XYZ file of C-alpha atoms in Angstrom:
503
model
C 154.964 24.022 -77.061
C 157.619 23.148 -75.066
C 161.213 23.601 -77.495
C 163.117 21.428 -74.890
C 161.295 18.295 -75.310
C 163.172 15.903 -77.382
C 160.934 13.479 -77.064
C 161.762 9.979 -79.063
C 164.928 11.257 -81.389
C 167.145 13.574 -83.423
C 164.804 13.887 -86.282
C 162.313 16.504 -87.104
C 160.615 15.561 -90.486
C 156.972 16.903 -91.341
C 156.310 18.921 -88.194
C 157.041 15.603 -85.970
C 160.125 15.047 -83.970
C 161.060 11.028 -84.610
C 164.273 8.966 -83.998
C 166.411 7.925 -86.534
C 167.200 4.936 -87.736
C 170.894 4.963 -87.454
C 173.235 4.614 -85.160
C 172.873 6.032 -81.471
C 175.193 9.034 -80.499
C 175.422 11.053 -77.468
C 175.564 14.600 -77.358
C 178.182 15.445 -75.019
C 178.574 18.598 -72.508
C 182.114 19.703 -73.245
C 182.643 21.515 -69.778
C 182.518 18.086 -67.964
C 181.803 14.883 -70.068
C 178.266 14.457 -69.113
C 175.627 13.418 -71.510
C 173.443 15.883 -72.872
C 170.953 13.802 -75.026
C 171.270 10.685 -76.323
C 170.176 10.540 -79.980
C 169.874 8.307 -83.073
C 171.523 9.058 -86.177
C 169.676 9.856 -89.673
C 170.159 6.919 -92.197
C 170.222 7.477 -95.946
C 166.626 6.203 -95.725
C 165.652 9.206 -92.566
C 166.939 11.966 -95.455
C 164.556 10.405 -98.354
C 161.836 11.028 -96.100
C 162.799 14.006 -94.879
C 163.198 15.200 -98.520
C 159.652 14.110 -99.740
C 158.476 15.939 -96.899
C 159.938 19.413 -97.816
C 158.976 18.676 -101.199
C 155.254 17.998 -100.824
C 154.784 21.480 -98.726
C 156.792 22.891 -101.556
C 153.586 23.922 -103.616
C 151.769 25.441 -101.148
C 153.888 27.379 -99.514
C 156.053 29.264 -102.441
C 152.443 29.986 -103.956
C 151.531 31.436 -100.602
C 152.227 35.454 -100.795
C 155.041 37.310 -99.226
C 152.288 38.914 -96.760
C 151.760 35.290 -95.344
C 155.093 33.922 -94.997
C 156.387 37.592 -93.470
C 153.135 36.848 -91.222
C 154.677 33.660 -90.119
C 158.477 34.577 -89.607
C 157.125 37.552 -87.181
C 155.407 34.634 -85.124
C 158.655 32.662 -85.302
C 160.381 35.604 -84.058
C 158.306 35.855 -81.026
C 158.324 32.437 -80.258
C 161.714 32.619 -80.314
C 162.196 35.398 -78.013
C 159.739 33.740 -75.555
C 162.097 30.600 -75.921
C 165.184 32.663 -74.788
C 165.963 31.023 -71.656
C 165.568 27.656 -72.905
C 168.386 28.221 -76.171
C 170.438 30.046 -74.230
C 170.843 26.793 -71.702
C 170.641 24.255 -74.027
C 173.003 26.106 -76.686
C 175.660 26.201 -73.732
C 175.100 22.674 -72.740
C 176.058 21.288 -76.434
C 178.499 23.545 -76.724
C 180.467 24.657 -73.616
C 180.347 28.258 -74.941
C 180.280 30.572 -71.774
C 176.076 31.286 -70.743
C 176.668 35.159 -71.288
C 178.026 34.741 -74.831
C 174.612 32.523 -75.689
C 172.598 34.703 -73.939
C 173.545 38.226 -75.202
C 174.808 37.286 -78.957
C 173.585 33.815 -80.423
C 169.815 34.049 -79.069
C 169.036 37.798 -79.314
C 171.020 37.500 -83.261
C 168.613 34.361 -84.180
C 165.501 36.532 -83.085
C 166.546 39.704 -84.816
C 167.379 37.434 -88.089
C 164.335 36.084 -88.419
C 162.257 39.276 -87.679
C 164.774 40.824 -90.365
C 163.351 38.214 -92.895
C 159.771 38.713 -91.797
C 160.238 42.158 -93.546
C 162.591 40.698 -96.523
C 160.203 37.996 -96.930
C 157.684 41.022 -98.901
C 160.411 42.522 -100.627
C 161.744 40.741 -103.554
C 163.994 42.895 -105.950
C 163.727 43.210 -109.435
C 164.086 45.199 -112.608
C 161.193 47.745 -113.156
C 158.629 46.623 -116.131
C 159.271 48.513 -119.114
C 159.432 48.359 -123.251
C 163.055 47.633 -123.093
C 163.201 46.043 -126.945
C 160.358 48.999 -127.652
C 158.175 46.250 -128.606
C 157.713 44.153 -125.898
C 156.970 44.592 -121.835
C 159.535 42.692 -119.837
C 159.543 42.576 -116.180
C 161.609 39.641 -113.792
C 160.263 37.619 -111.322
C 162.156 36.211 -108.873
C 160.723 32.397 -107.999
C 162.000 29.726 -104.981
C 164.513 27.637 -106.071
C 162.738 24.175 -104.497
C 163.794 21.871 -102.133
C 166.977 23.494 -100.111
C 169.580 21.059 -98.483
C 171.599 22.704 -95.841
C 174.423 21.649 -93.796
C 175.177 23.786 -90.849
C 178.424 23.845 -88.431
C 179.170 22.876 -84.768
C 180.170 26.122 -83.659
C 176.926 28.248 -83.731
C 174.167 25.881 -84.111
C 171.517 28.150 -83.581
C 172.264 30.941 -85.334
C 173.879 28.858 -88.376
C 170.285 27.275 -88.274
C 168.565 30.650 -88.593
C 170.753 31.434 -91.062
C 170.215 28.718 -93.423
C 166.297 28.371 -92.792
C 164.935 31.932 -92.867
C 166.198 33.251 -96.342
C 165.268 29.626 -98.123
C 161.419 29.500 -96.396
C 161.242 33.360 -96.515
C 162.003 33.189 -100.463
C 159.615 30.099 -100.674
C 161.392 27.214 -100.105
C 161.330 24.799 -98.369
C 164.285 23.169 -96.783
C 165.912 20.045 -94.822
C 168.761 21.153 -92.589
C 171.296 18.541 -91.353
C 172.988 19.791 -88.246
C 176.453 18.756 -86.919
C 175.756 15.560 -85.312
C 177.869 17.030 -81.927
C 175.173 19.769 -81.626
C 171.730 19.435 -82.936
C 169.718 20.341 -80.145
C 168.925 23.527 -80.934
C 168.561 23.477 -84.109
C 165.226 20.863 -83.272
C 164.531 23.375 -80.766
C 164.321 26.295 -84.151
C 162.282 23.800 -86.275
C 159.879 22.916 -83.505
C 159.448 26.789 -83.234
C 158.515 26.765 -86.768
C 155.759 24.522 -86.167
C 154.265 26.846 -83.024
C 154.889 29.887 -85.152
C 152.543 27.963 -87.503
C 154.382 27.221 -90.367
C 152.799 24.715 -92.731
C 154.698 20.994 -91.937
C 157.418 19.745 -94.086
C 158.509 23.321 -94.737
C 161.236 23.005 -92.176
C 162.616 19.355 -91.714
C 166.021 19.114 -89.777
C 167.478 15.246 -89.944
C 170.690 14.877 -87.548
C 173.333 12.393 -88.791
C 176.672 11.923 -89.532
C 178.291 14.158 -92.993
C 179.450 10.718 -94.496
C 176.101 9.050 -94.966
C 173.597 11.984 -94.248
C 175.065 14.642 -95.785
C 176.415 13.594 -98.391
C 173.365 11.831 -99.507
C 171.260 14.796 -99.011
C 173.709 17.141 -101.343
C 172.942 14.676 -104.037
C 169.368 14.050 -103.705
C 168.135 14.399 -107.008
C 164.771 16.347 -105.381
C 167.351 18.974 -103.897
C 167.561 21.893 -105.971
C 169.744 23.977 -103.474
C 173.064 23.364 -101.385
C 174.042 25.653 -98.650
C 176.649 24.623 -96.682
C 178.898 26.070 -93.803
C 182.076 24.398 -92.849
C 185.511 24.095 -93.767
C 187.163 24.081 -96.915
C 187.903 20.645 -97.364
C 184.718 19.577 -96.720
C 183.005 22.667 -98.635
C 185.545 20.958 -101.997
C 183.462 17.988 -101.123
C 180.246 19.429 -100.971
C 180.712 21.123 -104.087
C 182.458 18.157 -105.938
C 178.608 16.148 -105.758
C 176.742 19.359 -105.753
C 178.178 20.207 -109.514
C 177.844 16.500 -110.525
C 173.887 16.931 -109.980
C 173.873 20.588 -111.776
C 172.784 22.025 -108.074
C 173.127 25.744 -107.328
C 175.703 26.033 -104.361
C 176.090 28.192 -101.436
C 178.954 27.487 -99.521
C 180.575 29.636 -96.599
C 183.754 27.945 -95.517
C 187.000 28.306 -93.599
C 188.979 31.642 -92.545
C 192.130 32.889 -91.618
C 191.129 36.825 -90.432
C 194.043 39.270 -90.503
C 193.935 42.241 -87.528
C 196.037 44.978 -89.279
C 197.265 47.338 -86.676
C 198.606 50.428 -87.940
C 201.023 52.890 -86.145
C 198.610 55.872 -85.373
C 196.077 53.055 -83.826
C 194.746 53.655 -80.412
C 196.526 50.883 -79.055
C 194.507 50.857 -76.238
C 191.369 49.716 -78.531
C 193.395 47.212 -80.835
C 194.730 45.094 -77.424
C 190.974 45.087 -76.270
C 189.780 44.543 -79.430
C 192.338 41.775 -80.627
C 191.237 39.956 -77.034
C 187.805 39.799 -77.609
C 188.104 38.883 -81.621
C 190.185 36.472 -80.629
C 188.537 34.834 -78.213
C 185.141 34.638 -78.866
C 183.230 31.194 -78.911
C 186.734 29.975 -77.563
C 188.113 31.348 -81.140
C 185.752 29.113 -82.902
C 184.838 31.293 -85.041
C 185.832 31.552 -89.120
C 185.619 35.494 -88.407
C 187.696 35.045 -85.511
C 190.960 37.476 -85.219
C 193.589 35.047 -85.773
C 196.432 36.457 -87.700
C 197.939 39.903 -85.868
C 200.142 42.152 -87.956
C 201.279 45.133 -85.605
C 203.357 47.969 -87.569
C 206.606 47.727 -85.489
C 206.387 50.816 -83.451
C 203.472 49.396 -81.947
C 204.623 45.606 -82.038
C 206.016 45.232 -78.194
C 203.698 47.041 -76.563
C 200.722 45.500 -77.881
C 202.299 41.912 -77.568
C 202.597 42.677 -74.105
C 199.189 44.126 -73.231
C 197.244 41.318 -75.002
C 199.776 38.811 -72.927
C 198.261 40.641 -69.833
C 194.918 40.277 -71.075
C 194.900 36.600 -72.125
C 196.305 36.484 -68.381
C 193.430 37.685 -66.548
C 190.638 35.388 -68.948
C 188.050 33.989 -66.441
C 187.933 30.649 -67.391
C 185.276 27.644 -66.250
C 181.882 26.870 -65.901
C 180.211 28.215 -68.805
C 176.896 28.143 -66.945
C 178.256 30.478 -64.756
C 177.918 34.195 -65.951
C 181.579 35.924 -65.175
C 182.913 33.013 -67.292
C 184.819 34.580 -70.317
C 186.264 31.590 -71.884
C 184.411 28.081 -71.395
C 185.912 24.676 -73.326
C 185.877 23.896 -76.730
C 183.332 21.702 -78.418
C 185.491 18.461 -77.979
C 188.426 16.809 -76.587
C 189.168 15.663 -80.303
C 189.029 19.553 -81.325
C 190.848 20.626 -78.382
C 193.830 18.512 -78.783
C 193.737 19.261 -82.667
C 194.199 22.960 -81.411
C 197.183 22.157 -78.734
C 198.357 20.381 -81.339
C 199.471 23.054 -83.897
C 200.815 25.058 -80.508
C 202.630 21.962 -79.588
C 204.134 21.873 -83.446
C 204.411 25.643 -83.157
C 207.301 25.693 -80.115
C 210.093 24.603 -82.328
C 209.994 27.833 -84.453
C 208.290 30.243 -83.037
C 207.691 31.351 -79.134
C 204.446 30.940 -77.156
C 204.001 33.476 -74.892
C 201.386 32.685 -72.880
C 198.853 29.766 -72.632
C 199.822 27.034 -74.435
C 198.236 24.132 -72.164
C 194.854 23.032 -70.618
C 194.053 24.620 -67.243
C 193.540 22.370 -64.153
C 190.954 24.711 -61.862
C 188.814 27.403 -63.268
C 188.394 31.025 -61.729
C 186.077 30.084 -59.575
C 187.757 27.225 -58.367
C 185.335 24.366 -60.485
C 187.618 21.374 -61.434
C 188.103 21.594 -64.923
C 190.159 18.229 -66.146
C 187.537 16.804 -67.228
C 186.475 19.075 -69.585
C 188.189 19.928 -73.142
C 189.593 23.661 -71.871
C 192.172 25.380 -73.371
C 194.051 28.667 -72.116
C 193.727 32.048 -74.378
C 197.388 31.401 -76.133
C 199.592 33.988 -77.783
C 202.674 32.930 -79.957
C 205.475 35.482 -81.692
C 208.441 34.889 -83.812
C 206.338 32.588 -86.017
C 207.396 33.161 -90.250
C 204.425 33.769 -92.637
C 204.139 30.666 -93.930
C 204.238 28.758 -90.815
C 201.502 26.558 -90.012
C 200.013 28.467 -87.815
C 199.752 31.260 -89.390
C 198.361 29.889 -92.447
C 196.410 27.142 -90.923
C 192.600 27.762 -89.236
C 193.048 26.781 -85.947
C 190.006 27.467 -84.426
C 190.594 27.525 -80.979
C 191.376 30.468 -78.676
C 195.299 31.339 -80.332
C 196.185 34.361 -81.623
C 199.758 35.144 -83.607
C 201.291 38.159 -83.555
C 203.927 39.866 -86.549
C 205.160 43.107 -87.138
C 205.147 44.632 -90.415
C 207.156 47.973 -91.627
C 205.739 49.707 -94.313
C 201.485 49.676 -95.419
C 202.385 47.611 -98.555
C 203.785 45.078 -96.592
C 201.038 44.749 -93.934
C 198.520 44.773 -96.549
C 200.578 41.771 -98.487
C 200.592 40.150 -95.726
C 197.013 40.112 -94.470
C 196.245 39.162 -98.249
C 198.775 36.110 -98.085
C 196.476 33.274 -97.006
C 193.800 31.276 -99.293
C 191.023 32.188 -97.181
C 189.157 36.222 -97.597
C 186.224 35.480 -95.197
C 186.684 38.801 -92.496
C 189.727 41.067 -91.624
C 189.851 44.751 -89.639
C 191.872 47.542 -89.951
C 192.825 49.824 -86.951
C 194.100 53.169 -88.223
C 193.051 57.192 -87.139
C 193.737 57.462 -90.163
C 190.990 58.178 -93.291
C 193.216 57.167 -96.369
C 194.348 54.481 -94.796
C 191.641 52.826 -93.623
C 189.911 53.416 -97.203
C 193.006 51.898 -99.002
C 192.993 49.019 -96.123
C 189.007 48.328 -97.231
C 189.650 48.270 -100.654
C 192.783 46.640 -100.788
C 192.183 43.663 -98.327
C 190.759 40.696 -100.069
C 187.776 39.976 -97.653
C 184.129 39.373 -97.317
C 183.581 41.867 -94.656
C 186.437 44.594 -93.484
C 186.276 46.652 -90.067
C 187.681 49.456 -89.197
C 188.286 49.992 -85.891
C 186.536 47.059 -84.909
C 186.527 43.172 -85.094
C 183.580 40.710 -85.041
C 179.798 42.579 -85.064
C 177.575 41.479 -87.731
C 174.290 42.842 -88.298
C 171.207 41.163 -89.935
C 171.193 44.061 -92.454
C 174.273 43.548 -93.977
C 176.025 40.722 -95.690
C 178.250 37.842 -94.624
C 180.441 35.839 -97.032
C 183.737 34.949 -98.238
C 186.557 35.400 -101.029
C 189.000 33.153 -102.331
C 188.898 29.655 -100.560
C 186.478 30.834 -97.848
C 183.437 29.802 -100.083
C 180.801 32.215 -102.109
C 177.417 33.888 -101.390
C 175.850 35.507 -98.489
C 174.112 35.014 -95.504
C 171.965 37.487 -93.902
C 170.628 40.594 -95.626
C 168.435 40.814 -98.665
C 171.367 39.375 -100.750
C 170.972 36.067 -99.143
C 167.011 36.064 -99.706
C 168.262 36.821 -103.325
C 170.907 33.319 -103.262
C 167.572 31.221 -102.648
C 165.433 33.185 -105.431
C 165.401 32.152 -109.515
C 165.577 34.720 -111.600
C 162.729 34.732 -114.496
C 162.625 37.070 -117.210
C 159.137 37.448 -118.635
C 158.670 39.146 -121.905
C 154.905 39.825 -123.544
C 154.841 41.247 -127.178
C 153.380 44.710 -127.243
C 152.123 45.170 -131.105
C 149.720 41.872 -132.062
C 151.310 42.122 -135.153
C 151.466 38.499 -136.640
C 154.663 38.901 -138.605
C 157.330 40.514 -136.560
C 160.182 42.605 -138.362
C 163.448 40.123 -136.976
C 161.234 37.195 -138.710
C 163.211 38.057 -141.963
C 166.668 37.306 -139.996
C 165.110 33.345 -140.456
C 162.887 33.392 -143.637
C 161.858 36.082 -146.375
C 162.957 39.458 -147.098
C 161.612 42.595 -145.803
């Protein structure tokens, strides 16, 4: 099966791709303007469908047995992984993220999640059987929750697809994912792969439309059991607002602010590299993304000048081309949101460096067309400024020095998002006090950004609640059942007399 053929639309309900009956809508190539794929929107009416698909393979496949469904994630992995090529293209093309980025992160992450879940997938947790009351054998089974509805983000399309899909089907779900309309390509490409991997139609169902009328109306479908949803946190306040009015369970992994605490006896060396990279990556479109720098002071000038240096030397342009570091940003719309909180920024605080779109790339491509936007440091900023309590989400990184630990802890903690933060200390009792101190979903030390399928990924505070990867998210789509049998056939039980009789 070819993965790249769109074929008549945006819509991939019951193992068939179809068009929608909405509106049309390009999908635009951020490095230059160009259209990508032409699609046409989900209606209201696209989601019903798409929702009676998921919930007539429901049966079948969560009474299929862990064995089978592990069986088919392993072929999903592999078709994946034969696919490689074809994401990593088409994932840069609706994105503008640089080639190398897709190509060595997104594509080999999706394949490793999903052969992660083909071995979660026959390992459901649960209390061992035993006489707990002394009377009775009581054991838990853990059941799918239904029909999933999943909204997924703009920035990682593919991988946010993986990781909505493979915890919901490997638990026994099934799902219907909606996409961001500015990037669904791959995610048809991942369902379409379901479909050669040989899993059952209507398990998977992806309908691409706009949050308004799609998603909303698929968060509220009365045959959705499930919401997972990735985002920011206004629209994750949203999400949950019709979720709770329909008694839904919710998922929700939203915005974040991630503090880079750099302690005096760092290796300054590996914070500046490691503050560039966090920084940067996906253009800084990234909720994990190193955004907030607090630098003890005797480290503060030094590393404000190396990263300036850094941020210098970025290799921005064509993202197809492989020594690109930095391509553009998803949209012009996004990238002049982002100049605009530097733009706001200049009257109190300084910008170092960047600050402004660049004309030519580093290889000499034109890039005004595109929606580029230089690697941008800014200093002298107060704590609650704008940007540093805002999520920008573009390539800008602020920088503020701290004195003492309690105050550089206080002030990583002072945002309302928790979603990621690191730590950079040689230091043992520091970096355990930093980890347990920092109010955070996921704390490094020493490092900023890796995730691993293994391990969990989630928020505190107003970055959202529950997990992605690992066996915890398998556990967010499960239902917990407690099954009791009586052990003694005797017809009148002892606690009877707490309702009628005596003894």
């Amino acid at each position: 099966m070819d993965l790249t053929d769109f074929g008549p639309g945006a819509q991939y309900i019951a193992g068939r791709q179809t068009r929608g009956s909405g509106e049309p809508f390009q999908v635009v190539n951020p490095a230059d303007g160009s259209v990508v794929e032409q699609v046409a929107l989900a209606t209201t009416g696209d989601v019903d469908t798409a929702v009676a698909a998921a919930r007539a393979a429901l049966p079948g496949w969560s009474s299929a047995t862990p064995g089978a469904r592990s069986e088919a994630l392993t072929r999903l992995a592999a078709v994946l992984a034969g696919a490689a090529g074809d994401l990593a293209r088409v994932e840069t093309a609706q994105t503008g993220k640089p080639v190398k980025l897709a190509t060595e992160f997104d594509v080999p992450g999706t394949v490793d999640n999903a052969a992660f879940f083909a071995g979660a997938a026959r390992n459901l947790e649960g209390k061992a059987a035993g006489e707990y009351s002394g009377d009775h054998t009581s054991y838990v089974r853990r059941e799918a929750v239904g029909v999933v509805g999943s909204i997924s983000p703009w920035n990682y399309p593919l991988q946010m697809a993986a990781w909505k899909i493979l915890p919901a089907i490997a638990a026994g779900n099934t799902i219907v994912l909606k996409p961001a309309e500015l990037t669904p390509l791959t995610s048809l490409m991942f369902a379409r792969a379901c479909t050669a991997a040989g899993i059952p139609d209507g398990v998977v169902n992806v309908v691409t439309g706009a949050g308004r009328t799609a998603g909303e109306h698929l968060v509220g479908h009365p045959d959705v059991a499930m919401v997972s949803f990735t985002g920011s946190t206004g629209v994750g306040r949203r999400v949950a607002e019709i979720a709770t009015a329909g008694v839904k369970r919710t998922h929700l992994e939203l915005g974040g602010k991630a503090p880079f605490v750099v302690f005096d006896d760092a290796d300054l060396d590996a914070a500046v590299q490691g503050a560039v990279a966090a920084s940067l990556i996906n253009g800084g479109q990234d909720c994990t993304a190193a955004t907030r720098a607090y630098v003890q002071r005797p480290l503060y000038d030094a590393f404000v000048a190396a990263v300036a240096e850094l941020y210098a030397a970025i290799r921005i342009g064509d993202p197809l081309n492989p020594r690109t570091d930095l391509g553009p940003l998803v949209s012009h719309a996004h990238r002049d949101r982002v100049a605009g909180f530097v733009e706001r920024a200049r009257s109190y605080a300084t910008v170092v460096t960047g600050g402004r779109a660049p004309e030519k790339g580093h290889d000499g491509t034109d890039l005004t067309r595109g929606a580029y936007y230089r690697p941008t440091l800014i200093t002298g900023a107060a704590q609650d400024s704008e940007v540093v309590q805002g999520e920008i989400f573009g390539p800008v990184l602020v920088v503020l020095p701290f004195d003492g630990d309690d105050e550089g802890l206080r002030l990583a903690n002072d945002t309302p998002y928790g979603l990621a933060a690191s730590a950079w200390t040689a230091n043992v009792h520091r970096s355990l006090r930093a980890t347990r101190e920092i109010a955070a979903g996921c704390v490094w030390v020493n490092d900023h950004i890796p995730i691993i399928s293994e391990m969990p990924h989630g928020g505190y505070k107003a970055s959202g609640y529950g997990k992605d990867m690992s066996q915890y998210s398998l556990d967010e789509y499960t239902q917990v059942k407690h099954v009791m049998f009586d052990t003694t056939a005797v017809a009148r039980k002892d606690w009877h007399r707490t309702v009628f009789g005596d003894r």
